[in-house]
GROMACS .gro file of C-alpha atoms in nm:
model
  267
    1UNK     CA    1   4.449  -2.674  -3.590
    2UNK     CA    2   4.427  -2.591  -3.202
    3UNK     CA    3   4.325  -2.893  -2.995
    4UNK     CA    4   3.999  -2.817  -2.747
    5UNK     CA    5   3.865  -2.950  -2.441
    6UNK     CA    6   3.678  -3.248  -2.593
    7UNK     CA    7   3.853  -3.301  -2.944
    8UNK     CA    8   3.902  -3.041  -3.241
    9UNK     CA    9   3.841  -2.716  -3.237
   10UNK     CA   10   3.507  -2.685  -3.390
   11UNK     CA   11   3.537  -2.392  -3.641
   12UNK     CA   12   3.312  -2.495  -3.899
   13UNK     CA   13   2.996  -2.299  -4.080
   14UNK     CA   14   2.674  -2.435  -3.860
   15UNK     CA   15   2.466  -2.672  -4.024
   16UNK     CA   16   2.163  -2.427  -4.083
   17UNK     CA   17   1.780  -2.571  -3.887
   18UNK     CA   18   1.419  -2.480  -3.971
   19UNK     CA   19   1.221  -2.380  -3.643
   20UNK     CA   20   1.494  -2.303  -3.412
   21UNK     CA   21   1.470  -2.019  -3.172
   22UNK     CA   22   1.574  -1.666  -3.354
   23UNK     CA   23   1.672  -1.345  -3.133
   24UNK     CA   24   1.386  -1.075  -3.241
   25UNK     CA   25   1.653  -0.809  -3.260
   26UNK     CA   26   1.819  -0.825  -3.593
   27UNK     CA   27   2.163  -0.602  -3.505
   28UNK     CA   28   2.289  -0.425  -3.218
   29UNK     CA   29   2.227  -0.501  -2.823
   30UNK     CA   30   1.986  -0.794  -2.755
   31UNK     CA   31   1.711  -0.658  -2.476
   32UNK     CA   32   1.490  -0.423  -2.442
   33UNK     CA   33   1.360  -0.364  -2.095
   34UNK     CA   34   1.564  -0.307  -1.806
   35UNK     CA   35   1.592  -0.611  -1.595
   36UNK     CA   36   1.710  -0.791  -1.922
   37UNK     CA   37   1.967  -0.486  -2.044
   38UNK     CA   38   2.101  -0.574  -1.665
   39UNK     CA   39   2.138  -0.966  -1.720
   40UNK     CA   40   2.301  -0.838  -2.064
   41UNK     CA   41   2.552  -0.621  -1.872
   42UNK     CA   42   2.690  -0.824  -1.628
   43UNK     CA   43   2.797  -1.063  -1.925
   44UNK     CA   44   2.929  -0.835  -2.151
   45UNK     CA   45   3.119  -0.718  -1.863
   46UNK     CA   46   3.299  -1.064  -1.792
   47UNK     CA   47   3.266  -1.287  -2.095
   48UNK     CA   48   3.492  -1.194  -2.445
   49UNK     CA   49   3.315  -0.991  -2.654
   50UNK     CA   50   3.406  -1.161  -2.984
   51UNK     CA   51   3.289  -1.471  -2.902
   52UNK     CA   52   2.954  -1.259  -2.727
   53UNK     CA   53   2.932  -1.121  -3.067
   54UNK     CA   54   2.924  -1.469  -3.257
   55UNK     CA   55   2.695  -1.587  -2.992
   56UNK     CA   56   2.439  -1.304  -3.107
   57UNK     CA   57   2.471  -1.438  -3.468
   58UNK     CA   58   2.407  -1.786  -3.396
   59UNK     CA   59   2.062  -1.672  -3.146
   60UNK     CA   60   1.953  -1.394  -3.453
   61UNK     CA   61   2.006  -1.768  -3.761
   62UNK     CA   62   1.819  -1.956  -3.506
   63UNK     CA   63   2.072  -2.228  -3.407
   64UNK     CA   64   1.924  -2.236  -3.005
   65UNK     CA   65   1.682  -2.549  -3.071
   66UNK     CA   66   1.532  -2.514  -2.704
   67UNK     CA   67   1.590  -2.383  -2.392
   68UNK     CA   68   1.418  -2.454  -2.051
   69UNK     CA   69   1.438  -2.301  -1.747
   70UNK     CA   70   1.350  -2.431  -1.370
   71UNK     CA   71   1.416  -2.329  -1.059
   72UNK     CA   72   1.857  -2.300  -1.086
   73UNK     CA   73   1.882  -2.438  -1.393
   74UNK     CA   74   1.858  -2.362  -1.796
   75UNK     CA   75   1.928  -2.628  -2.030
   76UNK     CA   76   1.947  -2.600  -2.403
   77UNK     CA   77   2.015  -2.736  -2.732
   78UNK     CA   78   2.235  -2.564  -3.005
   79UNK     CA   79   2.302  -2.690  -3.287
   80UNK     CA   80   2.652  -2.627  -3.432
   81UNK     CA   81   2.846  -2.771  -3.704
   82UNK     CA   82   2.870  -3.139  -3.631
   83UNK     CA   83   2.579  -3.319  -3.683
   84UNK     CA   84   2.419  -3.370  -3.307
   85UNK     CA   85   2.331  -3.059  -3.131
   86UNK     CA   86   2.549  -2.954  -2.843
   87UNK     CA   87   2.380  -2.960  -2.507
   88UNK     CA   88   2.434  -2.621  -2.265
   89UNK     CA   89   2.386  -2.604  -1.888
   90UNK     CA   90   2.331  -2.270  -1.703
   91UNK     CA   91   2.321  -2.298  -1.311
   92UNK     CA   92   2.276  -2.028  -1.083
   93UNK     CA   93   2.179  -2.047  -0.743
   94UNK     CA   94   1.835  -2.110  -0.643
   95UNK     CA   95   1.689  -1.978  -0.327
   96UNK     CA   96   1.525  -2.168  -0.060
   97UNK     CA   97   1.159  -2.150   0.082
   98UNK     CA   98   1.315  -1.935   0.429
   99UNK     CA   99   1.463  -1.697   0.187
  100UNK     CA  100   1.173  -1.659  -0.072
  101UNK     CA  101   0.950  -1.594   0.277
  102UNK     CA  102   1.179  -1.345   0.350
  103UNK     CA  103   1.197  -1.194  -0.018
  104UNK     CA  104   0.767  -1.171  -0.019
  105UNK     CA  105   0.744  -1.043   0.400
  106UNK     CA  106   0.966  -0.771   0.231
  107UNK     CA  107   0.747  -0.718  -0.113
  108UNK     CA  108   0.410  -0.724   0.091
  109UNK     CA  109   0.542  -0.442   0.271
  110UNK     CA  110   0.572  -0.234   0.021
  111UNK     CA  111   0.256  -0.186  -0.141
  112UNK     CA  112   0.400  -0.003  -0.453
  113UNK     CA  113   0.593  -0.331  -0.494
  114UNK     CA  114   0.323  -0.541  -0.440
  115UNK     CA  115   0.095  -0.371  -0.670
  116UNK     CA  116   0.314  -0.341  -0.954
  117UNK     CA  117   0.382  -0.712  -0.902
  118UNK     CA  118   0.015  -0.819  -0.882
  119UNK     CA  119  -0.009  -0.578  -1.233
  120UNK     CA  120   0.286  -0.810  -1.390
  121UNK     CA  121   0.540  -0.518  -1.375
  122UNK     CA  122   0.850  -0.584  -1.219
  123UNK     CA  123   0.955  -0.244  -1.024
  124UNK     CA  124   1.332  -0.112  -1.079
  125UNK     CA  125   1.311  -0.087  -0.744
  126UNK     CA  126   1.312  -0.497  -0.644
  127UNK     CA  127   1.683  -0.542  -0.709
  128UNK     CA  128   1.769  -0.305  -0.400
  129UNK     CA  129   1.484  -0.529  -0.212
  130UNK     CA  130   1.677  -0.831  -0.268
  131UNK     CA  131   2.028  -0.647  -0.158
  132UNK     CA  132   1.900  -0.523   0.144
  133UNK     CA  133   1.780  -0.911   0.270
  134UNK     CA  134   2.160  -0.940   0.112
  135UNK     CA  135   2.014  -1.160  -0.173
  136UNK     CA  136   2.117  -1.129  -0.620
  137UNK     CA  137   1.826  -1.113  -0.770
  138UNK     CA  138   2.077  -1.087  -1.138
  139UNK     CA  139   2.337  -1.390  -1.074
  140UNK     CA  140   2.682  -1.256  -1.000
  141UNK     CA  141   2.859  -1.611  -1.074
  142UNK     CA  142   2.746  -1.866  -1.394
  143UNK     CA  143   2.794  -2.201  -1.372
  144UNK     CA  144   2.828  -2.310  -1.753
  145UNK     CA  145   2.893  -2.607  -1.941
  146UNK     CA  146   2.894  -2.682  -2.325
  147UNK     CA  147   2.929  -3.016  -2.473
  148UNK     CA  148   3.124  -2.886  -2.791
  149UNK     CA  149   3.488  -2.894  -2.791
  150UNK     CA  150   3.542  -2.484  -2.806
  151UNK     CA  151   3.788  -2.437  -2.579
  152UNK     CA  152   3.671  -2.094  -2.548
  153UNK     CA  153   3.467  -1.954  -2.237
  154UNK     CA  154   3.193  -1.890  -2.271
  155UNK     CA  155   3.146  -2.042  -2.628
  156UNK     CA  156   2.924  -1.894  -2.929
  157UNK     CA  157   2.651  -2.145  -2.827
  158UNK     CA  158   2.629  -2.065  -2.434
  159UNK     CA  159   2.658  -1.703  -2.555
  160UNK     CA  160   2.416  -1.750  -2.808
  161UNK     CA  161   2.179  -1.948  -2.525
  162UNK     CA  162   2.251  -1.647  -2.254
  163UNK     CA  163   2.126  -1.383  -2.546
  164UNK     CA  164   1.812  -1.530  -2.611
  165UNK     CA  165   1.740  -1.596  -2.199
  166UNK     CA  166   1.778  -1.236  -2.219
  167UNK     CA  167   1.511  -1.202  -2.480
  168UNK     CA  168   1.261  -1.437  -2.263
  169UNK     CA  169   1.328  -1.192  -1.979
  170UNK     CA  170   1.188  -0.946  -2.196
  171UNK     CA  171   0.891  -1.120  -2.230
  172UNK     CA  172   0.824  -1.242  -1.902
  173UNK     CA  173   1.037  -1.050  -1.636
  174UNK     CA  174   0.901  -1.331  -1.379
  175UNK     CA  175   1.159  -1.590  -1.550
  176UNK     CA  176   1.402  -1.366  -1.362
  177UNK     CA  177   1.238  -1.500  -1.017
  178UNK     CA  178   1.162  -1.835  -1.148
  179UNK     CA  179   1.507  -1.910  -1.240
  180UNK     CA  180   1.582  -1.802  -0.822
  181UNK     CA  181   1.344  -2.032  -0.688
  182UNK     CA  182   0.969  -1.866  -0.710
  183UNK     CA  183   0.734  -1.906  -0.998
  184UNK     CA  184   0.486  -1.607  -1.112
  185UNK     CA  185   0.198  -1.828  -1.011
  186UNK     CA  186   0.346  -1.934  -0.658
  187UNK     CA  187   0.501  -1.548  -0.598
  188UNK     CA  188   0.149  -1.334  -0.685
  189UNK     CA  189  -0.036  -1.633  -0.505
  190UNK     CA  190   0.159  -1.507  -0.221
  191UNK     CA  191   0.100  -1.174  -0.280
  192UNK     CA  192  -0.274  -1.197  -0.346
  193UNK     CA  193  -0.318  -1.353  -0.034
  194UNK     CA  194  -0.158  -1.120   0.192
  195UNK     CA  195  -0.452  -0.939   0.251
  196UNK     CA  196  -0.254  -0.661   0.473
  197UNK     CA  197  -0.389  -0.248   0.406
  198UNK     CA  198  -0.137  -0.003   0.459
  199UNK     CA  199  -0.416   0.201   0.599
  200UNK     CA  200  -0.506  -0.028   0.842
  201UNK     CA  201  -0.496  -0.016   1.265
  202UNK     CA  202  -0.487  -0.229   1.475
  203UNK     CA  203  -0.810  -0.309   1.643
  204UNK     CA  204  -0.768  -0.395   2.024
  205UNK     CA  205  -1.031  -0.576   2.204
  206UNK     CA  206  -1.232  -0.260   2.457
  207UNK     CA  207  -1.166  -0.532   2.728
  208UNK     CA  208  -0.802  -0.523   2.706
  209UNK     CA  209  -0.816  -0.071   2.725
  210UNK     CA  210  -1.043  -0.067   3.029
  211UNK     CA  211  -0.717   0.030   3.216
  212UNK     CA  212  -0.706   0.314   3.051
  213UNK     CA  213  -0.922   0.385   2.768
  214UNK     CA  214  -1.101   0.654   2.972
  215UNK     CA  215  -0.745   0.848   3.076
  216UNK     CA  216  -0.690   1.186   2.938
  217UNK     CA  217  -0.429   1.172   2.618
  218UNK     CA  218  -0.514   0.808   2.535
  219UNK     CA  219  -0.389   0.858   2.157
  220UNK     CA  220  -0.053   0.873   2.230
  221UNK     CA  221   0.046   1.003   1.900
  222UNK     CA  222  -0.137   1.326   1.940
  223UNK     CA  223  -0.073   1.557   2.179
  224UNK     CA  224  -0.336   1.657   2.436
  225UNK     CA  225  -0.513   2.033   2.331
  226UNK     CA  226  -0.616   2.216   2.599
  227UNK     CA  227  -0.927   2.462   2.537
  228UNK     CA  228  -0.837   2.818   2.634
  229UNK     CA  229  -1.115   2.961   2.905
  230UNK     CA  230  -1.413   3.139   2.764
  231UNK     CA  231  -1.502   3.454   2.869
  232UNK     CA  232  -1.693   3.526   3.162
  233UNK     CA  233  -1.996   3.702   2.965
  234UNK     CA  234  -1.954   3.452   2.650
  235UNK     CA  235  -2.292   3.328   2.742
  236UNK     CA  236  -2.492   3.572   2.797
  237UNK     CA  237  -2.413   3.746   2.442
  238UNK     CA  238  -2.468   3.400   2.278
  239UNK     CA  239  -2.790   3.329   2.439
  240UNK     CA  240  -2.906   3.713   2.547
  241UNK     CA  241  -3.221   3.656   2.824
  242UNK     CA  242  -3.522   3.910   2.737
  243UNK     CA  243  -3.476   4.259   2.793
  244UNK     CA  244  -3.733   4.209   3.098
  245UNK     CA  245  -3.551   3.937   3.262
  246UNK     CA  246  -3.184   4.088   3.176
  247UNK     CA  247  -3.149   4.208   3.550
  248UNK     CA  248  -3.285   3.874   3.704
  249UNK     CA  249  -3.098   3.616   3.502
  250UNK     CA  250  -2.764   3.778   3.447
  251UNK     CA  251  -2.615   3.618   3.794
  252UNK     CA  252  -2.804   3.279   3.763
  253UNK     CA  253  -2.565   3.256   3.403
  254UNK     CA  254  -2.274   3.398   3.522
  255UNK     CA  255  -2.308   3.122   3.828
  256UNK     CA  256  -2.259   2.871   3.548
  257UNK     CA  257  -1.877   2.906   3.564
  258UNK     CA  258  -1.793   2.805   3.924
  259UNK     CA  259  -1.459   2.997   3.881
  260UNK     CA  260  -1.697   3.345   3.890
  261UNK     CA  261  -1.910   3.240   4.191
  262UNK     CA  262  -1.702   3.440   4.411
  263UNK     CA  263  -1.777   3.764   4.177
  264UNK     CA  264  -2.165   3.689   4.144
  265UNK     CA  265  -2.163   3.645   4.543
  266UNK     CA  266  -1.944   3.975   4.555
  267UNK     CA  267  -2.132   4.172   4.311
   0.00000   0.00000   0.00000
């Protein structure tokens, strides 16, 4: 029999538990939404398929005991076919308080983001968010570790482990940020206290415009409109004088526009 990393290769039937964790899909992929289907993809794109594919059996019998997840790390227990359970760790890289700043200056921003957040969705968009602060928000690189002899990488009970993390995603696409550093209840704290509306302007003390609150164009972002002149007579048809007075008070109206004073003097 081939010789693995800790001992025999462990190729026996798994000693079957009551209460361990099953995999709610029963055949096919495992994950329904799409920031789990993405954690799915990036390990089906680097880890064997066959032992993937005995992984999924072992998380659809139940053999995952537990799994817990902090901030970088997911530990486990899966039982196998030796008697103790074999104990998995999962590292990734969890982000520091600059970088989480950072992450929420860049969600508050955004108030699509922020609302969908604050409304437990998790928008498609929030992976590009994290690229453009040149940030993973799906780990690139797993550091994992099994304490059963397989000498295959990963083995059928970190696979089995990685399928049902999937599954929790599902669930509760916040796990995805926890696991980087920020819990749901410390993120949307954040969030809910940024009390910033997109609608809002900036209010500037009158004592700090008196320079020039009172010059012409003073919105800067509008252009100054200039009226075009009225006609000479627009007056007079609005507000006609009586018939009897016509002659009399035509010039006193007319001398209301200093640009026709020279005409009423003239006339």
């Amino acid at each position: 029999m081939p010789v693995g990393k800790g001992g025999w290769f462990d190729g026996g039937a798994p000693i079957r538990v009551e209460g361990g964790i099953r995999a709610r899909s029963r055949r096919g992929s495992i994950g329904s939404t799409w920031w789990s289907r993405r954690f799915i993809d990036l390990l089906e794109r680097v880890c064997d398929k066959g032992r993937l594919a005995r992984g999924r059996a072992y998380a659809r019998q139940g053999q995952v005991l537990s799994i817990d997840l902090s901030a970088g790390l997911v530990e486990a227990s899966v039982q196998g076919s030796r008697p103790r359970p074999y104990e998995v760790t999962i590292r990734i890289e969890a982000y520091g308080e600059a970088r989480w700043s950072a992450v929420e200056e860049a969600i508050a921003a955004q108030a699509v983001y922020r609302a969908k957040l604050l409304a437990g969705e998790m928008p498609t968009e929030i992976e590009e968010l994290f690229t453009a602060l040149g940030l993973d928000l799906f780990p690139r690189d797993l550091d994992m570790d099994c304490s059963c002899p397989d000498w295959g990488f990963p083995c059928k009970h970190l696979s089995a482990v990685l399928y049902l993390l999937a599954e929790s995603f599902d669930d509760d696409p916040f796990l995805v940020l926890a696991w980087r550093g920020r819990t749901r209840a410390e993120l949307l704290g954040s969030l809910a206290d940024d009390r910033r509306d997109p609608l809002r302007v900036e209010d500037v003390p009158f004592a700090d415009r008196l320079a020039d609150f009172y010059a012409p164009g003073a919105t800067a972002h509008r252009p100054e409109r200039r009226a075009s002149p009225a006609a000479p007579d627009l007056l007079l048809r609005v507000f006609p004088p009586p018939s009897d007075l016509s002659r009399r008070l035509t010039p006193a109206y007319l001398r209301l526009d200093p640009r026709l004073d020279n005409d009423v003097s003239s006339s």
